[in-house]
PDB file of C-alpha atoms in Angstrom:
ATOM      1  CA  UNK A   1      29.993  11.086 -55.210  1.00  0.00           C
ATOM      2  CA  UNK A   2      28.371  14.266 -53.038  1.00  0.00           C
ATOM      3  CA  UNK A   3      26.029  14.907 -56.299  1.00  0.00           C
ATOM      4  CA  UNK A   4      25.017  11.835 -56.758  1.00  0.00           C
ATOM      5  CA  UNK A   5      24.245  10.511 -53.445  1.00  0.00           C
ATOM      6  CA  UNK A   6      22.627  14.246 -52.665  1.00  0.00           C
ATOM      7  CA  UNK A   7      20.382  13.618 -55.478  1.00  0.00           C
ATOM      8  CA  UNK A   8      19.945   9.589 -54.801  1.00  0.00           C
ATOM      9  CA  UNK A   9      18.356  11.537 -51.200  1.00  0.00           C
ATOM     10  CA  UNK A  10      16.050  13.816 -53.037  1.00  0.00           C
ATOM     11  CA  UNK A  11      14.638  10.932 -55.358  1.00  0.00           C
ATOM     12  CA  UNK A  12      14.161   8.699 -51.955  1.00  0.00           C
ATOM     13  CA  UNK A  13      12.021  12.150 -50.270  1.00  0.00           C
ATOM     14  CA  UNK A  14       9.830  12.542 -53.364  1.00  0.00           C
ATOM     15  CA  UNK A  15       9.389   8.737 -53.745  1.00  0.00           C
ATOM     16  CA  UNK A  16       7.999   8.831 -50.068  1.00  0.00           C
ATOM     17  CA  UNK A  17       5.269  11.425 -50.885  1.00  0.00           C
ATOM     18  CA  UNK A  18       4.845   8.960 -54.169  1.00  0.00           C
ATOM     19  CA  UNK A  19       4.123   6.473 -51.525  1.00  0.00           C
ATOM     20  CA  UNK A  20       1.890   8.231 -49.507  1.00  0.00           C
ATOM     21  CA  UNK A  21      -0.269   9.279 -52.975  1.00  0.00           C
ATOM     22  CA  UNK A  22      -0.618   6.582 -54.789  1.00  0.00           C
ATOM     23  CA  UNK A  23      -1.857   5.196 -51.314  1.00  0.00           C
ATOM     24  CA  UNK A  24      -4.177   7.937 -50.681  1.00  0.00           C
ATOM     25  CA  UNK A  25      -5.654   9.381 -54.262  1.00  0.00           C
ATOM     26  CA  UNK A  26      -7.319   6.620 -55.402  1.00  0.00           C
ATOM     27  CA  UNK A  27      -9.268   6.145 -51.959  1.00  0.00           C
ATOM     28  CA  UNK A  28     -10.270  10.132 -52.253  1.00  0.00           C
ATOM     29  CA  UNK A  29      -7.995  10.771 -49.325  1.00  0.00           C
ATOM     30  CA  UNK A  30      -5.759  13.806 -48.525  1.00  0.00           C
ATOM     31  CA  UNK A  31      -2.523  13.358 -49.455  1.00  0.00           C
ATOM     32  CA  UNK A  32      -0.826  16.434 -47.882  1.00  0.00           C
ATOM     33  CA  UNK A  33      -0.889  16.684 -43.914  1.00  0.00           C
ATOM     34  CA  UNK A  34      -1.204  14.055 -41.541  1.00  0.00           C
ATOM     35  CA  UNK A  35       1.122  11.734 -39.963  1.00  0.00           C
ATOM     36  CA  UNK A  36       1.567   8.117 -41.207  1.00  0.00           C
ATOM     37  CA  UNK A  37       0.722   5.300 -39.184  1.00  0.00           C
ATOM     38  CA  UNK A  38       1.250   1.441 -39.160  1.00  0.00           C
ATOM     39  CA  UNK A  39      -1.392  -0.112 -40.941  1.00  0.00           C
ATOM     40  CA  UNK A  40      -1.551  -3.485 -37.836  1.00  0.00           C
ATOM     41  CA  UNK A  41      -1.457  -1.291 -34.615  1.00  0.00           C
ATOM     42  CA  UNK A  42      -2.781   2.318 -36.073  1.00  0.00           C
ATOM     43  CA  UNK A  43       0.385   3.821 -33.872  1.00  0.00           C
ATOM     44  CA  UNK A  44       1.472   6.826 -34.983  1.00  0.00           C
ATOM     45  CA  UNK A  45       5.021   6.599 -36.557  1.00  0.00           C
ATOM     46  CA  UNK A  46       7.806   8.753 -35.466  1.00  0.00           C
ATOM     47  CA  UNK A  47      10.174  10.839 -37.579  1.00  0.00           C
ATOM     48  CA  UNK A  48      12.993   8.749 -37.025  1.00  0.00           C
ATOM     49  CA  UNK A  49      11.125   5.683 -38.110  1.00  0.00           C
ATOM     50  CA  UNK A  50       9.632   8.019 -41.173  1.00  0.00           C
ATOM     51  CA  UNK A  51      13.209   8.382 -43.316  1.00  0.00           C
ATOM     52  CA  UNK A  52      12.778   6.819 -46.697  1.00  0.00           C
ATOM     53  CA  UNK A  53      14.439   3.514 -46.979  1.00  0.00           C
ATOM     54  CA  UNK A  54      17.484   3.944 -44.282  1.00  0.00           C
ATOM     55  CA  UNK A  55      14.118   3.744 -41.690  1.00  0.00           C
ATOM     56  CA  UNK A  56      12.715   0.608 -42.872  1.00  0.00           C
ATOM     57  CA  UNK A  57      16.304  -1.220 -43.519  1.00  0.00           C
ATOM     58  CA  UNK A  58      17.472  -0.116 -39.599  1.00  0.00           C
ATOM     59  CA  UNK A  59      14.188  -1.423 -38.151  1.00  0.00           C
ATOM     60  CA  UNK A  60      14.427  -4.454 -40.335  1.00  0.00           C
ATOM     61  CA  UNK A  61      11.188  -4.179 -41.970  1.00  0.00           C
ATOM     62  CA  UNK A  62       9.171  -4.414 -38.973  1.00  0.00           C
ATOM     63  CA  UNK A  63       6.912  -1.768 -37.052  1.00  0.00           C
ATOM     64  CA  UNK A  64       8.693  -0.423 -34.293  1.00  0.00           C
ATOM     65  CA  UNK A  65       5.692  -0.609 -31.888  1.00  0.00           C
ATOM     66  CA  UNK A  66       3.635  -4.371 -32.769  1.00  0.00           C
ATOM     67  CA  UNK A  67       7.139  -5.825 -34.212  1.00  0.00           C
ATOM     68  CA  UNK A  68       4.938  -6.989 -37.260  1.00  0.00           C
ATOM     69  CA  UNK A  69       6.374  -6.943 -40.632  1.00  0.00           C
ATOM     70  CA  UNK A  70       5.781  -3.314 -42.691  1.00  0.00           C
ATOM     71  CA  UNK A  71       5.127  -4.281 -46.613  1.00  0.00           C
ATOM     72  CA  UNK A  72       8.154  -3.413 -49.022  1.00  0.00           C
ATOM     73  CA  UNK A  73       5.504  -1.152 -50.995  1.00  0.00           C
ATOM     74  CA  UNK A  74       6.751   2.034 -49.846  1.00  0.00           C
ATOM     75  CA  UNK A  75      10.981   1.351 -49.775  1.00  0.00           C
ATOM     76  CA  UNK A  76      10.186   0.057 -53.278  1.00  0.00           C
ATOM     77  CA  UNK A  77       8.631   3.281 -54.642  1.00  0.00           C
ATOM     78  CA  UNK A  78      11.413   5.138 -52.802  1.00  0.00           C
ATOM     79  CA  UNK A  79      13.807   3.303 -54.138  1.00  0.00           C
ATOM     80  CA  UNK A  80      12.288   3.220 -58.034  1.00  0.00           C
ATOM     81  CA  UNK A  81      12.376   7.430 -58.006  1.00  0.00           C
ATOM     82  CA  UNK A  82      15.252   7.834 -56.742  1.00  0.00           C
ATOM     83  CA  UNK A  83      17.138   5.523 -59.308  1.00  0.00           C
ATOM     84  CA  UNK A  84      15.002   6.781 -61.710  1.00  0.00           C
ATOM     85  CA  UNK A  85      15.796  11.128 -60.936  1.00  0.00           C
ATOM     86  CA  UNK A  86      19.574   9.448 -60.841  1.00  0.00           C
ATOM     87  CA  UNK A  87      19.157   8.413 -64.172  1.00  0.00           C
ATOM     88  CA  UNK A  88      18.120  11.384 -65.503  1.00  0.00           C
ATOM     89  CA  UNK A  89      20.876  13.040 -63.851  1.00  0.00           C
ATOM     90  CA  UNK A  90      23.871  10.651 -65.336  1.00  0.00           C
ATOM     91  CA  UNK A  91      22.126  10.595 -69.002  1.00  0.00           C
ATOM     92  CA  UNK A  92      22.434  13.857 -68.685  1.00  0.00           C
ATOM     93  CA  UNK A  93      18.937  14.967 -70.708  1.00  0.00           C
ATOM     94  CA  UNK A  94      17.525  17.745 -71.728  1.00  0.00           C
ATOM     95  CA  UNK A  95      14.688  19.456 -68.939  1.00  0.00           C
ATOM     96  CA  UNK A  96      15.985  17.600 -66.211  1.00  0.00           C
ATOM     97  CA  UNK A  97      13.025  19.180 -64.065  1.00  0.00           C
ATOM     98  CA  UNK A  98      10.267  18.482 -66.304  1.00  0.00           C
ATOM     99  CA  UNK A  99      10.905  14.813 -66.862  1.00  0.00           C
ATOM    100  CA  UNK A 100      11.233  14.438 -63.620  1.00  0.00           C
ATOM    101  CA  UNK A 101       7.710  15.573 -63.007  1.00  0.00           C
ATOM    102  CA  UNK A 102       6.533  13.339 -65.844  1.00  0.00           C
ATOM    103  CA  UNK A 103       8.626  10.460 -63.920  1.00  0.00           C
ATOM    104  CA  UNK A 104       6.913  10.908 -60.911  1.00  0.00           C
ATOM    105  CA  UNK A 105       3.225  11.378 -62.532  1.00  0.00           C
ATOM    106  CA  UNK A 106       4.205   7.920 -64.314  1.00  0.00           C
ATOM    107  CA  UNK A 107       5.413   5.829 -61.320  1.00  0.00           C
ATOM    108  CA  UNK A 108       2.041   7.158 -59.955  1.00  0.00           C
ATOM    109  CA  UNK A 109      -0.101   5.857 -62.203  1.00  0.00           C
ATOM    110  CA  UNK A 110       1.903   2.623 -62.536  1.00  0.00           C
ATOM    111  CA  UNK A 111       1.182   1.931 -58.728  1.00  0.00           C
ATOM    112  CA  UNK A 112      -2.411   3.159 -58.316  1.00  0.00           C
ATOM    113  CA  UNK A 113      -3.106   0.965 -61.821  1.00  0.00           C
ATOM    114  CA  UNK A 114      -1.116  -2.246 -60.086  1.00  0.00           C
ATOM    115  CA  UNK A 115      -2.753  -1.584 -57.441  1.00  0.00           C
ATOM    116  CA  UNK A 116      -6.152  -0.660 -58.514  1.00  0.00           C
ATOM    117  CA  UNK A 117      -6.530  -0.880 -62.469  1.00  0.00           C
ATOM    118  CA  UNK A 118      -7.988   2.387 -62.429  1.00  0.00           C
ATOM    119  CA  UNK A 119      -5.444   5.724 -63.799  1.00  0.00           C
ATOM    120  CA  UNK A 120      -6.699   8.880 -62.225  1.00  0.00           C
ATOM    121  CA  UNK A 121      -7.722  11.370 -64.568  1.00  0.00           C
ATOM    122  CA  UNK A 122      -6.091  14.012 -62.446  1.00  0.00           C
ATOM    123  CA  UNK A 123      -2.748  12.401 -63.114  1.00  0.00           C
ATOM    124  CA  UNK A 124      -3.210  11.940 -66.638  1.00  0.00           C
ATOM    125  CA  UNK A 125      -4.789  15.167 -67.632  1.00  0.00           C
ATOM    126  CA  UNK A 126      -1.917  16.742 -65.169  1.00  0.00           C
ATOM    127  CA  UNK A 127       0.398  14.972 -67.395  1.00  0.00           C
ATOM    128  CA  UNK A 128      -1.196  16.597 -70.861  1.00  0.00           C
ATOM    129  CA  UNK A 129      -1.018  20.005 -69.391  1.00  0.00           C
ATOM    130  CA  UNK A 130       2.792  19.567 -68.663  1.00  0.00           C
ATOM    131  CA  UNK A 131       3.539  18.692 -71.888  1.00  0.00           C
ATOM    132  CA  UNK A 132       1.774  20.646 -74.010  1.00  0.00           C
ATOM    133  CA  UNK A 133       3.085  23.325 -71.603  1.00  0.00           C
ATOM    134  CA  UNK A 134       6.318  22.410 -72.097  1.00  0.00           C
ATOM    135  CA  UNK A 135       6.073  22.389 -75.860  1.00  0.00           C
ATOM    136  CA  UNK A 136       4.505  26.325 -76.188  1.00  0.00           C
ATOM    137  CA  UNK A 137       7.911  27.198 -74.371  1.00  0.00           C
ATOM    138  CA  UNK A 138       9.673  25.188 -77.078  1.00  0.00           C
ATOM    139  CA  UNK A 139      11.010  22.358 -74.901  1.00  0.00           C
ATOM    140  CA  UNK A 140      10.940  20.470 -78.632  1.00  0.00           C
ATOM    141  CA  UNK A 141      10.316  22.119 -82.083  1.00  0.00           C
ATOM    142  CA  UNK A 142       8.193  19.121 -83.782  1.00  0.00           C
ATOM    143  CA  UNK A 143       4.875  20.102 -82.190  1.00  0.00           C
ATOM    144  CA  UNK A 144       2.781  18.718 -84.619  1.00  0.00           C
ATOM    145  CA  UNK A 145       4.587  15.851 -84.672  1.00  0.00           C
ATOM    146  CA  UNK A 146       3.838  15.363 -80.891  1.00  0.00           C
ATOM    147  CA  UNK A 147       0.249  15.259 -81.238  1.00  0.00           C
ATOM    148  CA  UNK A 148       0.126  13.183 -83.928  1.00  0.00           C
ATOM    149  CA  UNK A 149       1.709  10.855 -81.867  1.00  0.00           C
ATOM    150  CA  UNK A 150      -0.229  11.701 -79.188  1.00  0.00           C
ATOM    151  CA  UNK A 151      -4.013  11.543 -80.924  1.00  0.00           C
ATOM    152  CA  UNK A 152      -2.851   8.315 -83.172  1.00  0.00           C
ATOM    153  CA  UNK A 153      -1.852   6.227 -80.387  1.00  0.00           C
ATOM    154  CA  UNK A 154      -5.343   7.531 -78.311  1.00  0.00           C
ATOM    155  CA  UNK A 155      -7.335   6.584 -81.326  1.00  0.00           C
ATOM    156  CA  UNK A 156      -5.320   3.049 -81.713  1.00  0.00           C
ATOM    157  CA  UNK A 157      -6.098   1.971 -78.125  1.00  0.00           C
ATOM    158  CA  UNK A 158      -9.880   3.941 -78.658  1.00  0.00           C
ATOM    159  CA  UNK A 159     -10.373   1.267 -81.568  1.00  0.00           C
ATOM    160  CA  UNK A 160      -8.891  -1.774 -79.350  1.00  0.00           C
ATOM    161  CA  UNK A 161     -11.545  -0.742 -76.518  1.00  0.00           C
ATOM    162  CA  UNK A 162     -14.156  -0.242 -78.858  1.00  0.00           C
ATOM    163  CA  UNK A 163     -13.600  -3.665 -80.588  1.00  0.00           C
ATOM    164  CA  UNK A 164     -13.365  -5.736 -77.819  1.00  0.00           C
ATOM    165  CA  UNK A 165     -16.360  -3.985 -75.893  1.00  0.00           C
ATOM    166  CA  UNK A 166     -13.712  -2.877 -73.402  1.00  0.00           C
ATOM    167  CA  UNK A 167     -12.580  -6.547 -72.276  1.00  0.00           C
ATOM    168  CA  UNK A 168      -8.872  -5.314 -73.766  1.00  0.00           C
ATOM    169  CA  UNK A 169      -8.225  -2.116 -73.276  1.00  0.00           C
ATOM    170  CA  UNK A 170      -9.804   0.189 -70.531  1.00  0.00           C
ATOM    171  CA  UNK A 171     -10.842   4.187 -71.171  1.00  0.00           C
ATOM    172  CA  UNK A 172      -8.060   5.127 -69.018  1.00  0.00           C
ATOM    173  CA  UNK A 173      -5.667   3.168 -71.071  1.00  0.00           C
ATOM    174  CA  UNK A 174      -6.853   5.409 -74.119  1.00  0.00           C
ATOM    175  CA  UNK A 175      -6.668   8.758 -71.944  1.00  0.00           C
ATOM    176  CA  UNK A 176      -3.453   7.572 -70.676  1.00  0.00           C
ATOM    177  CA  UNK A 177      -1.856   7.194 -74.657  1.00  0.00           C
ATOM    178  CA  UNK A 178      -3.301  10.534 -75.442  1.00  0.00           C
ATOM    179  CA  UNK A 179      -0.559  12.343 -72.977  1.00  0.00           C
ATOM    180  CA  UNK A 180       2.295   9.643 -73.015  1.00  0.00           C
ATOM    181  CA  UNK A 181       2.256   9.631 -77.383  1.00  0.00           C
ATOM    182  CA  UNK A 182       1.807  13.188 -77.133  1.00  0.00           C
ATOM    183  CA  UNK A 183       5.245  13.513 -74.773  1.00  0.00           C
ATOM    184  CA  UNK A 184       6.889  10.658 -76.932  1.00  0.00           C
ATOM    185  CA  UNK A 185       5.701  12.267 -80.354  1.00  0.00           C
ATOM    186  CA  UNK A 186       6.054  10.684 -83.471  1.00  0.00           C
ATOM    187  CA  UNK A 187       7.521   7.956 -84.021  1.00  0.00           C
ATOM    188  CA  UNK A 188       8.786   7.242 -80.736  1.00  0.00           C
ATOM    189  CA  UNK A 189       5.002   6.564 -79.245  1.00  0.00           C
ATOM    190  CA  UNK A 190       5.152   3.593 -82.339  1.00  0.00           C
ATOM    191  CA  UNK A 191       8.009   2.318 -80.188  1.00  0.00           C
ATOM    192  CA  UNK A 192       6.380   2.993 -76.929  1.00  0.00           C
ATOM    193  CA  UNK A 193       3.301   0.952 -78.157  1.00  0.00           C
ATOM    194  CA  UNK A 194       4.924  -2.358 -79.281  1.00  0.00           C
ATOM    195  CA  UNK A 195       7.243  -2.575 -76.147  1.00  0.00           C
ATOM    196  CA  UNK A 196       4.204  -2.150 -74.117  1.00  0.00           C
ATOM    197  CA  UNK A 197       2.224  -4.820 -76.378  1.00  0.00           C
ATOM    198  CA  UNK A 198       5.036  -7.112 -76.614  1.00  0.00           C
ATOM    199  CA  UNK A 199       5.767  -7.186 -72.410  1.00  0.00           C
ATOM    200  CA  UNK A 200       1.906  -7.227 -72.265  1.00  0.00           C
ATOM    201  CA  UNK A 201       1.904 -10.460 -73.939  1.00  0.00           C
ATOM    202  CA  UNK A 202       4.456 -11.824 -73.080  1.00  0.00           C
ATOM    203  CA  UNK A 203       3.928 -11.267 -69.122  1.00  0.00           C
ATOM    204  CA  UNK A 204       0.065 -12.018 -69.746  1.00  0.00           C
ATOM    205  CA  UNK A 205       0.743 -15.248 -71.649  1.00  0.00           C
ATOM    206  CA  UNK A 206       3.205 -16.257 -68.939  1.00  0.00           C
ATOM    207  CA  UNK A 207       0.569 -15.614 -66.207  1.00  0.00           C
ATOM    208  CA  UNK A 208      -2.338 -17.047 -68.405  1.00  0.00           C
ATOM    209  CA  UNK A 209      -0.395 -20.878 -68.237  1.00  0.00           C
ATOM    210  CA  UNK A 210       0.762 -20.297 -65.193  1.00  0.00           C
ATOM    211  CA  UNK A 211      -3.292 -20.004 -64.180  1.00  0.00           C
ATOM    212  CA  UNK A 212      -2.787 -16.534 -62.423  1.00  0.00           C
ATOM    213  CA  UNK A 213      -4.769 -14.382 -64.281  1.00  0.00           C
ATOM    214  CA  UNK A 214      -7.599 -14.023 -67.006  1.00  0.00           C
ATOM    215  CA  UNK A 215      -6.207 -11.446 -69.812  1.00  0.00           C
ATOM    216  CA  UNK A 216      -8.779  -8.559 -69.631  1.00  0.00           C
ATOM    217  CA  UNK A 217      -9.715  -9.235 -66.176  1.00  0.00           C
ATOM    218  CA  UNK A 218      -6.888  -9.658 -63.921  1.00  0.00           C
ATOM    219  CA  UNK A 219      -4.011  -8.011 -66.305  1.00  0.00           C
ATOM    220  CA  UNK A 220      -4.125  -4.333 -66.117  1.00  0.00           C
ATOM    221  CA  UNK A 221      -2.542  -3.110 -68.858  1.00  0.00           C
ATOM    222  CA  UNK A 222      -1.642   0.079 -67.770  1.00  0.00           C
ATOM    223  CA  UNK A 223       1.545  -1.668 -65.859  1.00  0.00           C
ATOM    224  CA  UNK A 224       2.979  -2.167 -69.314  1.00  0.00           C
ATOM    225  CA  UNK A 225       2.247   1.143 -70.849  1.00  0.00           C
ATOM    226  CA  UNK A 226       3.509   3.063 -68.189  1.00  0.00           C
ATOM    227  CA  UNK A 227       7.077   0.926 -68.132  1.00  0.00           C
ATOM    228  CA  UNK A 228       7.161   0.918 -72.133  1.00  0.00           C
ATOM    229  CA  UNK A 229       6.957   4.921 -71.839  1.00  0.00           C
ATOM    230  CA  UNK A 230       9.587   5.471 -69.201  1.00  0.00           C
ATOM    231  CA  UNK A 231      11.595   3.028 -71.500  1.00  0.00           C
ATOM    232  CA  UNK A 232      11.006   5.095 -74.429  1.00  0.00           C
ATOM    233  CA  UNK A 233      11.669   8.502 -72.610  1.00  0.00           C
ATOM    234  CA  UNK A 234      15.074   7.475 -72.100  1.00  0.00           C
ATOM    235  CA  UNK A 235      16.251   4.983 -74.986  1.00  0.00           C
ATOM    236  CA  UNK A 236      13.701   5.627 -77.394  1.00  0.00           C
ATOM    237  CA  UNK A 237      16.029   6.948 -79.883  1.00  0.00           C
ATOM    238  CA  UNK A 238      18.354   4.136 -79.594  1.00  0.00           C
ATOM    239  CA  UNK A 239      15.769   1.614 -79.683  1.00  0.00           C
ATOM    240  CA  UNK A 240      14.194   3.180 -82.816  1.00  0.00           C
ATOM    241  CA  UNK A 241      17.542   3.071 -84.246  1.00  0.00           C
ATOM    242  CA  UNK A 242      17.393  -0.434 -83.061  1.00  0.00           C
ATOM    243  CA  UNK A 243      14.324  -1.448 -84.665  1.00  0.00           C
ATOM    244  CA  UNK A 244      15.066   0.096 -88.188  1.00  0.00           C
ATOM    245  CA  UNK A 245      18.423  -1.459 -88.509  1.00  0.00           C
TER     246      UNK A 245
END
C-alpha cells in the first residue's frame, strides 16, 4: 500500500500546481511564486491550510479566516491527477513519466477550456513537442503512422470549422487534434474522434432539451476531446478491438 498511497500524494502535489495554472495561464498571470489566497477575504492562506485535499476536507470546505465556503475546483483537480498518475502506475504502461506529462498538459486544457473555451497554444504546442520528442527517441516505432493520425484528424476538425464558419468547431479544437492524433497515431485517433463526437452529442443534445446551452455557443467542445483522448491513451487498444469485433 506504501507505493501506492506515496504516489496517490505525488498526483495530489502536481494536481495543486494544476490548480493554481489552469487558474492563472489563461488570465496571463504567473503561475510560479506567490502565495494563494482566499478568493472572499484576500487573506493569505497558510501552509497548513495549503495541503492538497486533506486541507480542504479538515477545514470542511470553508476558509479558515471569513468561514465562507472554498469552491471544490481545486480538491477536484487534485483529486483527478492523482487517480489519474495512479492509473498509470497499476496499468502498468509503457513511459510512465511521459504520459504523465501528457496527463497533466490534458487535464490543463480540459479545465482552462471548461472554464474558458479557449486551449492555450502554449499547452498544445508543449504537447506536440513532447511527442514528437518522444518518438525521435523511439518511444513507438510507427512514426509515420503517428502523424498521419495526427495531420488527418487536424484536417477533419480544419474542414468541420471551415464548414460551419467556425460555429462547430473552434481553431484550438483543430490545433488541439494535431498533437492528441499525433500521440494516439493511427488508428487509435479514429477512436479518439468518435468517443469525443459521440459524448459531444450526446451531452450537448441532453443540455440542448434540457434548455442549458446553445450547441456552438455554450458547448465547448474541447471538454470532450480532451476526455475521449485520455480514454484512448489508456483503453484505446481494447476499445478498437471493441469496435472491430
Amino acid at each position: 500500500y506504501l507505493p501506492k498511497l506515496f504516489i496517490l500524494a505525488i498526483g495530489l502535489a502536481l494536481g495543486s500546481f494544476l490548480g493554481v495554472l489552469t487558474h492563472r495561464l489563461p488570465r496571463k498571470e504567473l503561475f510560479v511564486g506567490g502565495r494563494s489566497r482566499c478568493p472572499r477575504c484576500r487573506a493569505e492562506i497558510k501552509w497548513y491550510d495549503n495541503i492538497p485535499l486533506l486541507s480542504f476536507l479538515l477545514l470542511g470546505g470553508r476558509c479558515r479566516s471569513c468561514g465562507k465556503k472554498i469552491s471544490v475546483r481545486e480538491p477536484l483537480i487534485e483529486l483527478a491527477t492523482a487517480m489519474g498518475i495512479l492509473g498509470i502506475y497499476v496499468l502498468n504502461l509503457e513511459s510512465p513519466i511521459f504520459l504523465i506529462l501528457i496527463l497533466l498538459l490534458t487535464i490543463s486544457i480540459f479545465v482552462i477550456d471548461l472554464e474558458k473555451k479557449i486551449i492555450p497554444d502554449e499547452l498544445i504546442f508543449l504537447g506536440l513537442g513532447l511527442t514528437i520528442l518522444a518518438l525521435l527517441l523511439g518511444w513507438d516505432d510507427n512514426f509515420y503512422l503517428h502523424f498521419l493520425g495526427g495531420f488527418s484528424s487536424s484536417f477533419f476538425l480544419l474542414l468541420i470549422h471551415l464548414v460551419t464558419r467556425g460555429k462547430g468547431m473552434g481553431l484550438g479544437d483543430v490545433k488541439y487534434a494535431l498533437f492528441a492524433g499525433t500521440l494516439l497515431g493511427w488508428p487509435f485517433s479514429l477512436v479518439w474522434l468518435f468517443l469525443s463526437f459521440l459524448t459531444g452529442a450526446a451531452v450537448g443534445i441532453i443540455l440542448i432539451l434540457l434548455r442549458k446551452a446553445q450547441f456552438g455557443r455554450q458547448i465547448a467542445f474541447g471538454p470532450f476531446l480532451t476526455a475521449s483522448f485520455l480514454v484512448s491513451v489508456f483503453f484505446g487498444e481494447n476499445l478498437l478491438k471493441w469496435f472491430l469485433n
